Every structure is written in C-alpha cells, then in structure tokens.
Coordinates of C-alpha atoms in Angstrom, one line a residue:
X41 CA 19.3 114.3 -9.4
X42 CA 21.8 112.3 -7.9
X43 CA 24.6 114.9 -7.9
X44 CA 27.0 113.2 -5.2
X45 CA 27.3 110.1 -7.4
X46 CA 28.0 112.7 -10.2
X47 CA 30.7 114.3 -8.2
X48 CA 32.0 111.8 -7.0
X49 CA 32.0 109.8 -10.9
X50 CA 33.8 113.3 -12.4
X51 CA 36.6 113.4 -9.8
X52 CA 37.3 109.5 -10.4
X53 CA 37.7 110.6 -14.0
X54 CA 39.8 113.9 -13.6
X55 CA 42.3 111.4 -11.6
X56 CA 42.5 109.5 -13.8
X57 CA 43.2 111.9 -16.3
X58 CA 45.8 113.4 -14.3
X59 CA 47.3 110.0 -13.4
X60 CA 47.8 109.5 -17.3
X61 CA 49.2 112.3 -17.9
X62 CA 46.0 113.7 -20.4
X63 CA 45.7 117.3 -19.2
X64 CA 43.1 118.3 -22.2
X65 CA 40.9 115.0 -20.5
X66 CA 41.3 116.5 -16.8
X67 CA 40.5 119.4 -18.5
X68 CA 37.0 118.1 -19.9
X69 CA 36.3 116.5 -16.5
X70 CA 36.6 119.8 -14.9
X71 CA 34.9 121.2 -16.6
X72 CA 31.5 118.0 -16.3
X73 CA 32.6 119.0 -12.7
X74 CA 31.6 122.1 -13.1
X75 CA 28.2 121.5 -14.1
X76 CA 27.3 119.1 -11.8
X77 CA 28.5 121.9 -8.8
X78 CA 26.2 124.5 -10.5
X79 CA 23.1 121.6 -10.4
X80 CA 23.7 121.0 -6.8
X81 CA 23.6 124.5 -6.4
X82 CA 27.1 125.1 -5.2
X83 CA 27.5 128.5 -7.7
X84 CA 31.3 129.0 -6.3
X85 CA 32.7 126.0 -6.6
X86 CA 31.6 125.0 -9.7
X87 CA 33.1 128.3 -10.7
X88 CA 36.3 127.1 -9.3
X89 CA 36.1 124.4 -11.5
X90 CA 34.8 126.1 -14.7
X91 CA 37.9 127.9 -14.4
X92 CA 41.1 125.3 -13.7
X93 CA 39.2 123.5 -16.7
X94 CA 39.5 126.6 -19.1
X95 CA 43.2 126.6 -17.8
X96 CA 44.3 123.5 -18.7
X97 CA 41.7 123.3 -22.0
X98 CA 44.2 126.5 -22.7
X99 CA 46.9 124.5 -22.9
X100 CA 45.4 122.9 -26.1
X101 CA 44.1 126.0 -27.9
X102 CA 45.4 129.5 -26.4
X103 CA 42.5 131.2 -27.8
X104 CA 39.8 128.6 -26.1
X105 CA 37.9 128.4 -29.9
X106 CA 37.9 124.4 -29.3
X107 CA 34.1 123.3 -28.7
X108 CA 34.8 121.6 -24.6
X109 CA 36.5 125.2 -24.2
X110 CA 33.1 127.2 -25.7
X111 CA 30.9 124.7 -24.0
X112 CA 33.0 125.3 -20.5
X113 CA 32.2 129.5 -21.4
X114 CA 28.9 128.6 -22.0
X115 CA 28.4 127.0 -18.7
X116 CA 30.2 129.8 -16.8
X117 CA 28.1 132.4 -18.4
X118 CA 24.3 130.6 -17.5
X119 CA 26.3 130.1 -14.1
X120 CA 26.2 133.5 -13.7
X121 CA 22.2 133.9 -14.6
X122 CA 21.8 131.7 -11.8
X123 CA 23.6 134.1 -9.3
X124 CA 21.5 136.7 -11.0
X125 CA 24.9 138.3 -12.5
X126 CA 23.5 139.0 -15.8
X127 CA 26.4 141.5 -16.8
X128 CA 28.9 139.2 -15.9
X129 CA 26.9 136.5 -17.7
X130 CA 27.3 138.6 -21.1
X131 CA 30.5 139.0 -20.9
X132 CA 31.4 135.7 -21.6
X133 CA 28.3 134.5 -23.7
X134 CA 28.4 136.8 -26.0
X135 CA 32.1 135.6 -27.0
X136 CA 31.0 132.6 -27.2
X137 CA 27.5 133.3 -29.2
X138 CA 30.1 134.7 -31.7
X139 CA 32.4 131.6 -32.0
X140 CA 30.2 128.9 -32.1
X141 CA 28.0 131.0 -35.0
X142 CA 31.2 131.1 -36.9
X143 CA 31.8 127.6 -36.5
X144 CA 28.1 126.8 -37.6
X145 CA 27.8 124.9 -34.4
X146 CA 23.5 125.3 -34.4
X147 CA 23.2 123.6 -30.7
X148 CA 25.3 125.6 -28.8
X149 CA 24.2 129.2 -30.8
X150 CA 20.8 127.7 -29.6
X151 CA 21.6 127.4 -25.8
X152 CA 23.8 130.7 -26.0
X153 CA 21.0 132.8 -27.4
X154 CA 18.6 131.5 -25.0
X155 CA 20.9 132.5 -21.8
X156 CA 21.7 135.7 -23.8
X157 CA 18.0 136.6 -23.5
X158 CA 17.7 135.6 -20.2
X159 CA 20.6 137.8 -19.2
X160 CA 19.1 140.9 -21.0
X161 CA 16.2 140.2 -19.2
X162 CA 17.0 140.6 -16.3
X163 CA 18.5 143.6 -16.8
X164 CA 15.7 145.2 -17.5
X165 CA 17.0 145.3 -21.5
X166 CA 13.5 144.0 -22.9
X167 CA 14.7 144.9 -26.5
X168 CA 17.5 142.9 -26.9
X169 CA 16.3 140.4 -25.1
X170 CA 13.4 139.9 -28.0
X171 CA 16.2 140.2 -30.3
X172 CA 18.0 136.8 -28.6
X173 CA 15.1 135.3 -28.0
X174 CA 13.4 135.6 -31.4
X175 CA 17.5 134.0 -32.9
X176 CA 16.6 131.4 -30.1
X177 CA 13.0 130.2 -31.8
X178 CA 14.7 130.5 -35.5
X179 CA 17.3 128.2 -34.9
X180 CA 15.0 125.5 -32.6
X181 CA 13.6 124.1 -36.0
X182 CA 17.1 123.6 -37.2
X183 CA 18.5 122.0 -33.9
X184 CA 15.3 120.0 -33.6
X185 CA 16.2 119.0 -37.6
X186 CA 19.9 118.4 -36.5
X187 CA 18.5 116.4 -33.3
X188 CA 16.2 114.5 -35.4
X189 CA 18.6 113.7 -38.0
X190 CA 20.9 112.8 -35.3
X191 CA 18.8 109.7 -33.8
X192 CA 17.9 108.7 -37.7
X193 CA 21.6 108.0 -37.9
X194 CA 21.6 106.1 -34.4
X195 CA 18.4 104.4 -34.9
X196 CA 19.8 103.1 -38.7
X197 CA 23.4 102.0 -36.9
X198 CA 21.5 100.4 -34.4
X199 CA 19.4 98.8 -37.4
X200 CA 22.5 97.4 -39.0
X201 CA 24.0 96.2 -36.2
X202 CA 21.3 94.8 -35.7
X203 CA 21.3 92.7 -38.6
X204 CA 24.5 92.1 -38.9
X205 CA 24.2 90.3 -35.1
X206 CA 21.1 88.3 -36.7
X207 CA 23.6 87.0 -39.8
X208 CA 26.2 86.1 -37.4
X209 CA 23.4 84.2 -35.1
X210 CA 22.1 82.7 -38.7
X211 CA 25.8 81.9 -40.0
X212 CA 26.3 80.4 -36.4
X213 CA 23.2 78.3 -36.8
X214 CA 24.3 76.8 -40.0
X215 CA 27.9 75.9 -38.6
X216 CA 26.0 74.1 -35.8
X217 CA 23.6 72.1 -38.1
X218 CA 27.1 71.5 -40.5
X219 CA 28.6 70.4 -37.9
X220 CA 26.1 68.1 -36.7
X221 CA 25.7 66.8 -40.2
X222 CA 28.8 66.0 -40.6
X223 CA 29.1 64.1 -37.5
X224 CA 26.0 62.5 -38.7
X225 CA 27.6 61.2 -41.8
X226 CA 31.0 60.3 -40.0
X227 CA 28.5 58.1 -37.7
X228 CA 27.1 56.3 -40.9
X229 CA 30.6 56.2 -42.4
X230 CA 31.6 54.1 -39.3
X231 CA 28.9 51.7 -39.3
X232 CA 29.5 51.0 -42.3
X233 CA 33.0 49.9 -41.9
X234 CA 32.1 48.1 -39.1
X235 CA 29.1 46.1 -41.6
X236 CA 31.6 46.1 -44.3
X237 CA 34.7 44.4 -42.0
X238 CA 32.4 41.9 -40.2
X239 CA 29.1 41.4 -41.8
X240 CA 30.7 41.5 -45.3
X241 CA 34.3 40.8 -45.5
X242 CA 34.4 37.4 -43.1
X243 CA 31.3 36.0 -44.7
X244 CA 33.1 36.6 -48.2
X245 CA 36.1 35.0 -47.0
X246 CA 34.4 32.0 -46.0
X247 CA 32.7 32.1 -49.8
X248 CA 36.6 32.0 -50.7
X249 CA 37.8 29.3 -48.1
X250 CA 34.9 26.9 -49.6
X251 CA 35.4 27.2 -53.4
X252 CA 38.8 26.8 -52.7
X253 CA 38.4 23.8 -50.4
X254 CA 35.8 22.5 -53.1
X255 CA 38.1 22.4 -55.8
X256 CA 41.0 20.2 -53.5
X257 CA 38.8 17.6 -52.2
X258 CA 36.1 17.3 -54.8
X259 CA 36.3 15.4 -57.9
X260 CA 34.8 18.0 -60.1
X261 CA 34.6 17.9 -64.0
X262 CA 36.3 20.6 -65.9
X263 CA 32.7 22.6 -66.0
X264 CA 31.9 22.4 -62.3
X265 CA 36.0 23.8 -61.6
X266 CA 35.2 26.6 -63.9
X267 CA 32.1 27.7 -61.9
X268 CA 33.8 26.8 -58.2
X269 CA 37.0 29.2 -60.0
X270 CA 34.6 31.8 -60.9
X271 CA 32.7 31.9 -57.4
X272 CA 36.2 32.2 -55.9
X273 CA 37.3 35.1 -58.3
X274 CA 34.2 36.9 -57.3
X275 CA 34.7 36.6 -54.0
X276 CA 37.9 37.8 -54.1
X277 CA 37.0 40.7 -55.9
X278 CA 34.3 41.4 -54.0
X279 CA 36.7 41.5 -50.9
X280 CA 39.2 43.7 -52.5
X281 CA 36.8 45.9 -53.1
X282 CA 35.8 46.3 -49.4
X283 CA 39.1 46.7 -48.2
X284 CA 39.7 49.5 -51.0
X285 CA 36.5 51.0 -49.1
X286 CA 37.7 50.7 -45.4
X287 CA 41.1 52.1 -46.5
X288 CA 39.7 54.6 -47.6
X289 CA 37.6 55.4 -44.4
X290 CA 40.7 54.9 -42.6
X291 CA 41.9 57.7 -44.6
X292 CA 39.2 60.6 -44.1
X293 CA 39.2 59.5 -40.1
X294 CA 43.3 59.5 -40.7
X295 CA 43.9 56.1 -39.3
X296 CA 45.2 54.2 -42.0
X297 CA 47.3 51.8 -41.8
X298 CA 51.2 52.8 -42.9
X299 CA 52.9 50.0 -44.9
X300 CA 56.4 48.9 -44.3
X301 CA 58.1 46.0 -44.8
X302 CA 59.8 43.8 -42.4
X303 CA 61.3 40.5 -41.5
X304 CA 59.0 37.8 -41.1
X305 CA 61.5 35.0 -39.7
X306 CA 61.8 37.9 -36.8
X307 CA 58.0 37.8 -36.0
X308 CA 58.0 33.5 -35.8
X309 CA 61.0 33.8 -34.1

C-alpha cells in the first residue's frame, strides 16, 4: 500500500487534533499512526506511537476499557506477533480478549482470538492455540452476521436516500413546469389586456361616439332614439366591463392604477 501518504494523512490529523486542543482525537490518530508504522514494517516506531496514543486515550478512561483504547491494545499485541514476541503479545491480548467479551464487542473478540492463537502457536503451545482458534471459527458466523447486517443497514440508507433525492428532483421538476405554467398563463393574461385595451375597448368607444353623434344630428323618431339609446348603453356597458377586467389584471401584475383626486384648473393651467 501506499503507507507514506498514510503517514503523512495521520500526522496532518494528530496536528490538528493537537492544534484544537482534542487530546482523546490526537490520541485516535496515534494510534491510525500506529498501524500504518507496523504496515510499513517499521515495528518500533509504530510502537512508539501505539504507546503516546494509549497515554493520552488514558486521559479519557484511566483504565483504557474505551473501544479506540482496546483496539490501540489490540494492535500492540499482533505488533508483537510480527516481531515474533508471542509472550509479550499475550500479555496484552489477552486483557483485551477479556474486555471486549464483556462488552459483547463480537469483531474485536474475533481479531483477538485469532492473534491469541497465533501467539500460542508460536510458542510451541499447540493446545491452547486450538482452543483460540476453534473461539475464532465460532464467532466468524456471528461477525460475518454482524458484517452482513451492517451493509443491509447501509445499503437500505443508501436506498432512502436515494429516494428521497429522486422526490426532491420530482418535487423540483414540478416547481419548474409550475413555474412555467404560470408564466404561460401570465403571457395569455397580457395579451389579452392588450386585445381587450385596443382591439376591444377603442372599437367600443367609437360604437359609443356614433350612437351618440346619431342622436344630435339625426332627426330620428322616438323608436329609432330608443334603439340608437340602447346601442349606446350597450356599449357602454360593454366597456365598463373591460376596464373592470384590465383593472383587474393590473391588479394580479400589481400595477394598478392608484386613484386620487386633484385640481383640474392646475393641469389646464
């Protein structure tokens, strides 16, 4: 692997932890350190590391029962296989096999057991090490359960969130085509003020401005005034009508026109 980039990622985090002030963080990124020293290879200082992390995880919890401090035991003890220190392995994994069994924590039993039976191994101790090993196989089935179990509860988040992105897109969709609609109908609502102002209203008032100029200059009889009256009243209507209409598009587009009275010799003036 690419341990430099590792390193080089877990001391970026430990400073920043320290920077912060978080001493339990600095503490967990020690302790990644750690690891990634004992990948590359480089048993001692990783050990170093191991170490200042269980120092400062102390801090926290004096007797090191948290799970970074068991997990940061763990590591030092499989360290310690790798140096082919199997006594100095046990002495901190068994500890630790005993914590995390009373904590019911089924993954790190699992690894512990496993680098228990290694240890006894190679010490020749070919009992116990069938013992650890055969703890190791019962309690795969229940880690690969927990595992399994694990990505069911990602892969059903992931499901959700999922959908719940595809009801936003959906919801966002529908906005859009509101919108559009709406400027659609705001479009139609204008052109029909515009037919209704010129193509409708002036013809109407020259419908008016005739009757009216009928009945001055023509000599009608009382019948034929009664229908030029009633063309004239229609008209009229018809035009009041029209401007009730624009007002109110004025209105929903919120340019109406505000009333007010005033002095009219001041506007001939």
């Amino acid at each position: 692997g690419n341990y430099e980039q590792a390193i080089s990622c877990g001391w970026r985090s430990f400073a920043i932890f320290e920077a912060i002030g978080n001493r339990f963080g600095a503490g967990v990124a020690l302790s990644s350190l750690g690891e990634a020293y004992t990948a590359a290879g480089e048993y001692d200082t990783a050990l170093g590391q191991f170490q200042r992390a269980l120092g400062l995880l102390q801090e926290r919890n004096q007797n090191l029962e948290s799970h970074e401090a068991q997990e940061t035991l763990l590591a030092i003890g499989r360290l310690y296989n790798r140096k082919a220190e199997p006594d100095r392995a046990l002495e901190y994994l068994l500890p630790v096999l005993a914590t995390v069994q009373s904590a019911q924590n089924h993954q790190s039993a699992y690894d512990c057991c496993r680098a228990i039976a290694e240890a006894y191994e190679d010490k020749g101790q070919f009992a116990e090490a069938l013992a650890y090993y055969k703890q190791y196989a019962a309690l795969k089935e229940t880690v690969l359960n927990e595992i399994s179990l694990q990505k069911y509860q990602h892969l059903e988040v992931l499901h959700r969130t999922q959908q719940a992105i595809a009801e936003a897109e959906r919801e966002r969709r529908l906005r859009e085509d509101e919108q559009r609609h709406f400027e659609a109908v705001s479009q139609m609502k204008n052109e029909f003020g515009r037919i209704a102002s010129h193509d409708l209203k002036n013809p109407l008032g020259i419908i008016t401005g005739g009757a009216q100029l009928l009945d001055m200059i023509a000599n009608l009889d009382d019948e034929s005034q009664e229908i030029v009256h009633r063309i004239e009243h229609a008209a009229r209507r018809m035009r009041d009508l029209i401007g009730d209409m624009l007002d109110i598009l004025k209105l929903e587009t919120g340019h109406a026109l505000r009333l007010r009275p005033f002095v009219l010799r001041q506007l001939l003036e």
